[in-house]
Short mmCIF file of C-alpha atoms in Angstrom, two decimals:
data_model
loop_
_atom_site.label_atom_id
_atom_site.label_comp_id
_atom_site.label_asym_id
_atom_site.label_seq_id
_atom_site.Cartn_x
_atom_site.Cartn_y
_atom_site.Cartn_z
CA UNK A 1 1.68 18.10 36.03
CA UNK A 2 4.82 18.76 34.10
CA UNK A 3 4.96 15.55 33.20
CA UNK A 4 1.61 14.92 31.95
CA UNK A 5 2.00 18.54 29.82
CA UNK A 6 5.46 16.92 28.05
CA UNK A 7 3.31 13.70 27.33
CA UNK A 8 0.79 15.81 25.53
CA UNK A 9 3.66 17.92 23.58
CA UNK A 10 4.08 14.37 21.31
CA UNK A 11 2.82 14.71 18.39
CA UNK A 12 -0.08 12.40 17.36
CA UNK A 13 0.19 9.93 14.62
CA UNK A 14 -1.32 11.21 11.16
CA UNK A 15 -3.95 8.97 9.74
CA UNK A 16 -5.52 8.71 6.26
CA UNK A 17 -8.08 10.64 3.88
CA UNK A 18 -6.51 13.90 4.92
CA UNK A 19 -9.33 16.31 3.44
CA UNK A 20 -6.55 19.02 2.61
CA UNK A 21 -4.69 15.42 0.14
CA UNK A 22 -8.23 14.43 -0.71
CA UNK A 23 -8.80 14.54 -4.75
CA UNK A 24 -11.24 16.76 -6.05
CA UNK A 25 -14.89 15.04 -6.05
CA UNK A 26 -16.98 15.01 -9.01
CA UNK A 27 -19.68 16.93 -7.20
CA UNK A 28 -16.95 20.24 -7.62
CA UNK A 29 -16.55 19.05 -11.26
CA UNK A 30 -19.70 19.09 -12.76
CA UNK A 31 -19.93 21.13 -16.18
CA UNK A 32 -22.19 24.30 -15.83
CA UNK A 33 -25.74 23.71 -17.26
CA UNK A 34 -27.17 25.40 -20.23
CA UNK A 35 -28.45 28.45 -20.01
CA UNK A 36 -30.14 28.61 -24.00
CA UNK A 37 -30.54 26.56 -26.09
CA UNK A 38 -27.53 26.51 -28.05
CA UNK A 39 -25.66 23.50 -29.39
CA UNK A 40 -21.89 24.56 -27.88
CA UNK A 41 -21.69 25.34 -24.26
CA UNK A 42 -18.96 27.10 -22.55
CA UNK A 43 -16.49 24.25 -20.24
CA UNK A 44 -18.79 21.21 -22.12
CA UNK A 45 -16.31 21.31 -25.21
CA UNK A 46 -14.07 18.14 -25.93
CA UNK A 47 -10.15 19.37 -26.83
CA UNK A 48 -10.23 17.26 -30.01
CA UNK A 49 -6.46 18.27 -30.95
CA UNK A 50 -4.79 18.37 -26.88
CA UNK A 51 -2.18 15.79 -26.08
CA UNK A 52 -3.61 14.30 -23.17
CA UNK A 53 -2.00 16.22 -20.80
CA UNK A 54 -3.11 17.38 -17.29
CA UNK A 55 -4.72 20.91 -17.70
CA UNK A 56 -7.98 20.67 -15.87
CA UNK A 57 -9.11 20.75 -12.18
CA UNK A 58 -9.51 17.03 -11.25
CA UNK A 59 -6.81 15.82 -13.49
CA UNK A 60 -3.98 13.71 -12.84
CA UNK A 61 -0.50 13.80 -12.72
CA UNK A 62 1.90 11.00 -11.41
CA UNK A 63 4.70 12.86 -9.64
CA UNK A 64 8.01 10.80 -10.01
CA UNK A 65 9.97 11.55 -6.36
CA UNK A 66 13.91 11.85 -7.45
CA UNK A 67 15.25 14.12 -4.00
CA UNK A 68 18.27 13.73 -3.47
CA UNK A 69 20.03 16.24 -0.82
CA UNK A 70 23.80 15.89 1.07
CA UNK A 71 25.16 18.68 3.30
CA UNK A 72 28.27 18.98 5.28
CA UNK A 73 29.50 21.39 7.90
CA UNK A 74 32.95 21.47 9.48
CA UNK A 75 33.65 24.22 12.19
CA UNK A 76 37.17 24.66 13.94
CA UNK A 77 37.82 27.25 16.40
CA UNK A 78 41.04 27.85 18.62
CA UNK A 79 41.41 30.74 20.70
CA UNK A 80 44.10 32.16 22.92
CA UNK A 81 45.26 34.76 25.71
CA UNK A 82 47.80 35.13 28.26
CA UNK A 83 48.00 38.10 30.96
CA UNK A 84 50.93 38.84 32.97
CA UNK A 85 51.47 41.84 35.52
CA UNK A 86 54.41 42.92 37.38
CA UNK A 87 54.08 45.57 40.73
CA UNK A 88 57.65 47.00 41.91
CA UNK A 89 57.71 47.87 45.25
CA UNK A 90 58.08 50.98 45.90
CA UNK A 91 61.46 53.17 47.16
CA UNK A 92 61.78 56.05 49.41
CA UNK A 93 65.29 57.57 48.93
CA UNK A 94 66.24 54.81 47.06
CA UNK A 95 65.22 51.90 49.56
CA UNK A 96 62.58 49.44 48.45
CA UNK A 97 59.90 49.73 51.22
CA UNK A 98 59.73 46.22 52.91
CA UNK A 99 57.23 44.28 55.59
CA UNK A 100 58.91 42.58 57.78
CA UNK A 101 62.08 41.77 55.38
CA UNK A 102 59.39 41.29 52.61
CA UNK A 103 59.38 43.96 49.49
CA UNK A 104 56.26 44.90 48.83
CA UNK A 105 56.47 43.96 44.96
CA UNK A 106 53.90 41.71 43.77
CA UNK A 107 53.47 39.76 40.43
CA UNK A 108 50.51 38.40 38.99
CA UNK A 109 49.27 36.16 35.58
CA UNK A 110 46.98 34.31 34.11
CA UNK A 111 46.29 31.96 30.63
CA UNK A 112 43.20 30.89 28.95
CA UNK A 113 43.25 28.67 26.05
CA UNK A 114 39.42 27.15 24.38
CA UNK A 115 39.99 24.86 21.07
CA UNK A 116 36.89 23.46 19.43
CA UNK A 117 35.71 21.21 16.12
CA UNK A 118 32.58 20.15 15.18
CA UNK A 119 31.53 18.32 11.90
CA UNK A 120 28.19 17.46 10.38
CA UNK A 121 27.54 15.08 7.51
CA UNK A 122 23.99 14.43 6.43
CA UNK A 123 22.58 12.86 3.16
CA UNK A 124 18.57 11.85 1.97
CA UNK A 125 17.20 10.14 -0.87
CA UNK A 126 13.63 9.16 -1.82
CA UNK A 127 12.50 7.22 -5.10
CA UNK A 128 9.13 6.68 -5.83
CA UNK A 129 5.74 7.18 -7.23
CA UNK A 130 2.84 8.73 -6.14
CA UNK A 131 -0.43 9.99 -8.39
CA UNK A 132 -2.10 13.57 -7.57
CA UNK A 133 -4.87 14.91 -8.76
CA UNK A 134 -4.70 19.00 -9.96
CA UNK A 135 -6.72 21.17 -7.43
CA UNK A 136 -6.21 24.37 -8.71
CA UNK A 137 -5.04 26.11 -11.79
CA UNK A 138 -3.54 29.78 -11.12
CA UNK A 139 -4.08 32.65 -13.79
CA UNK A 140 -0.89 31.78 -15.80
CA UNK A 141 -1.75 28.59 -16.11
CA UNK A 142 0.50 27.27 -13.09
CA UNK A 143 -1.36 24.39 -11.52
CA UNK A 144 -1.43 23.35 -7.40
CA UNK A 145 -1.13 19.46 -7.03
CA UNK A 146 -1.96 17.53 -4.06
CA UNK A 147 -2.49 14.06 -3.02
CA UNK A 148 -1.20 11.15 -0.79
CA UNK A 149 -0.58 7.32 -0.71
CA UNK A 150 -0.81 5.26 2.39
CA UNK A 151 0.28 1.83 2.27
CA UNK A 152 -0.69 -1.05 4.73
CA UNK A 153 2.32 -3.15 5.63
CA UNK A 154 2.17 -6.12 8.49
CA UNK A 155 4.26 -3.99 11.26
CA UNK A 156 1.73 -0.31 10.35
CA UNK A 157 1.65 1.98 7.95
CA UNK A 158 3.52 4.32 5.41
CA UNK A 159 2.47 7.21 3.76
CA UNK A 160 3.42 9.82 1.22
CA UNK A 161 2.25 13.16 1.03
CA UNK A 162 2.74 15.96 -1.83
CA UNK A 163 1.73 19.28 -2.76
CA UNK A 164 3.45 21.99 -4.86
CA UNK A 165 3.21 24.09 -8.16
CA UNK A 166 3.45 22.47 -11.35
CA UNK A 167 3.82 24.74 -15.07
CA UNK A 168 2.48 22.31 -18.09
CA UNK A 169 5.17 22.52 -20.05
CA UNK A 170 7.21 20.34 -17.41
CA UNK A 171 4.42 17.68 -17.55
CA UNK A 172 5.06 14.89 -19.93
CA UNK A 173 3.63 12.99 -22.51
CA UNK A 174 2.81 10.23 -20.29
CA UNK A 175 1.15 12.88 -17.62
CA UNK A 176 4.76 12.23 -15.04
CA UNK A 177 6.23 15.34 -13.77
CA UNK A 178 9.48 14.95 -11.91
CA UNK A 179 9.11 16.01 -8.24
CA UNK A 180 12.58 18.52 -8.38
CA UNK A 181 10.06 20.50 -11.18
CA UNK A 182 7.31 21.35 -8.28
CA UNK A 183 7.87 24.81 -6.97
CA UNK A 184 7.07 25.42 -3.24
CA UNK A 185 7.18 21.81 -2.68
CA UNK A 186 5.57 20.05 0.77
CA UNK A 187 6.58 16.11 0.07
CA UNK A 188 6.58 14.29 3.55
CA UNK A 189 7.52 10.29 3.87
CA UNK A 190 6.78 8.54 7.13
CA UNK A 191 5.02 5.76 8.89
CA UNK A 192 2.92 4.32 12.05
CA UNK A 193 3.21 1.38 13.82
CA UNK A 194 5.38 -0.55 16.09
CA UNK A 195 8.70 -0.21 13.55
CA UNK A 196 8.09 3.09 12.88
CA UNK A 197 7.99 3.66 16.91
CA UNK A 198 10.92 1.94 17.49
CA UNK A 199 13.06 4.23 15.54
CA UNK A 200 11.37 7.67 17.57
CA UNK A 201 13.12 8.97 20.59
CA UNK A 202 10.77 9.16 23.66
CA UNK A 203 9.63 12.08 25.08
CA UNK A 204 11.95 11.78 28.01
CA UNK A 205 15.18 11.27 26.36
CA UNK A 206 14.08 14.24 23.61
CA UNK A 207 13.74 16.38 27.52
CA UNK A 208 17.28 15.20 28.62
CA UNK A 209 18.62 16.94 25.38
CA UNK A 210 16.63 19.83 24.63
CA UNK A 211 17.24 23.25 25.67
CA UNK A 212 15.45 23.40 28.82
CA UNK A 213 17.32 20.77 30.41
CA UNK A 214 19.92 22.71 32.55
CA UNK A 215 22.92 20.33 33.17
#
């Protein structure tokens, strides 16, 4: 049984049209209907003098992925400690009391050294493209993105997922915002398929290293 409960820990593989990535459909965009008969209606007006830029619900924005992220740790520790502890044997009128020729001194000590170093390098890039559409706009104007690509390759699949926070004024001309400009970021890059298994621990080996493996 504990085996068949770690099988069912793995996680299972995503798949597309995510309906949290999905864009916005057109049946959420439709412009209100009239209410009179007047000629301008509120949310049907064309911005004759905007720039093109994203600043509606449904719009989109092509986020340009430029991570880049390095870290190092280096740890050294070294400790030391030596007892030592020395028993005379005691005198009666100025004789050392003996056991059978033996004072009865005694002399004990002990030392305990530990020296440890550990190091950790790590370093991630990602370049890339990916187009979201805008599924919210906040009250100052701050605008949640979301979307995803999948692509089909012969060995499975890869996919790209983003959401975040975007302001307008860090969207460009050409409707490209730069993925370090998203605040509270969620980008995920992974794949499915046979390559993409080969490079994933099994469950097994993952046991034989975790925490609740007592040896």
């Amino acid at each position: 049984m504990s085996i068949l409960g770690l099988v069912g820990c793995v996680n299972k593989a995503p798949k597309p049209d995510n309906p949290y990535y999905a864009p916005i459909q057109p049946a959420q965009m439709q412009q209100p209907k009239p209410v009179d008969g007047a000629i301008y209606q509120a949310g049907a007006g064309m911005d004759l003098y905007g720039d093109g830029r994203a600043s509606r619900i449904g719009d989109i924005i092509t986020v340009v992925l430029t991570e880049r992220t390095q870290s190092s740790k280096s740890s050294s520790v070294e400790t030391d400690k030596s007892t030592s502890v020395a028993i005379q044997a005691p005198t009666v009128l100025g004789q050392e009391l003996s056991v059978l020729g033996n004072p009865l001194s005694a002399s004990m000590g002990s030392n305990s050294d530990f020296a440890g170093e550990g190091s950790a390098d790590m370093s991630n890039s990602l370049d890339g493209n990916i187009t979201v559409t805008v599924h919210q706009i906040l009250p100052n104007g701050t605008m949640l993105v979301r979307g995803e690509k999948w692509l089909t390759l012969n060995q499975g699949d890869e996919y790209i997922r983003v959401s975040g926070l975007v302001r307008p004024q860090d969207i460009g001309p050409d409707n490209t915002v730069e993925s370090t400009r998203l605040a509270d970021a969620r980008i995920t890059y992974s794949g499915t398929g046979a390559t993409h298994d080969s490079n994933v621990m099994g469950w097994l080996a993952r046991f034989f290293i975790s925490p609740l493996w007592p040896f």
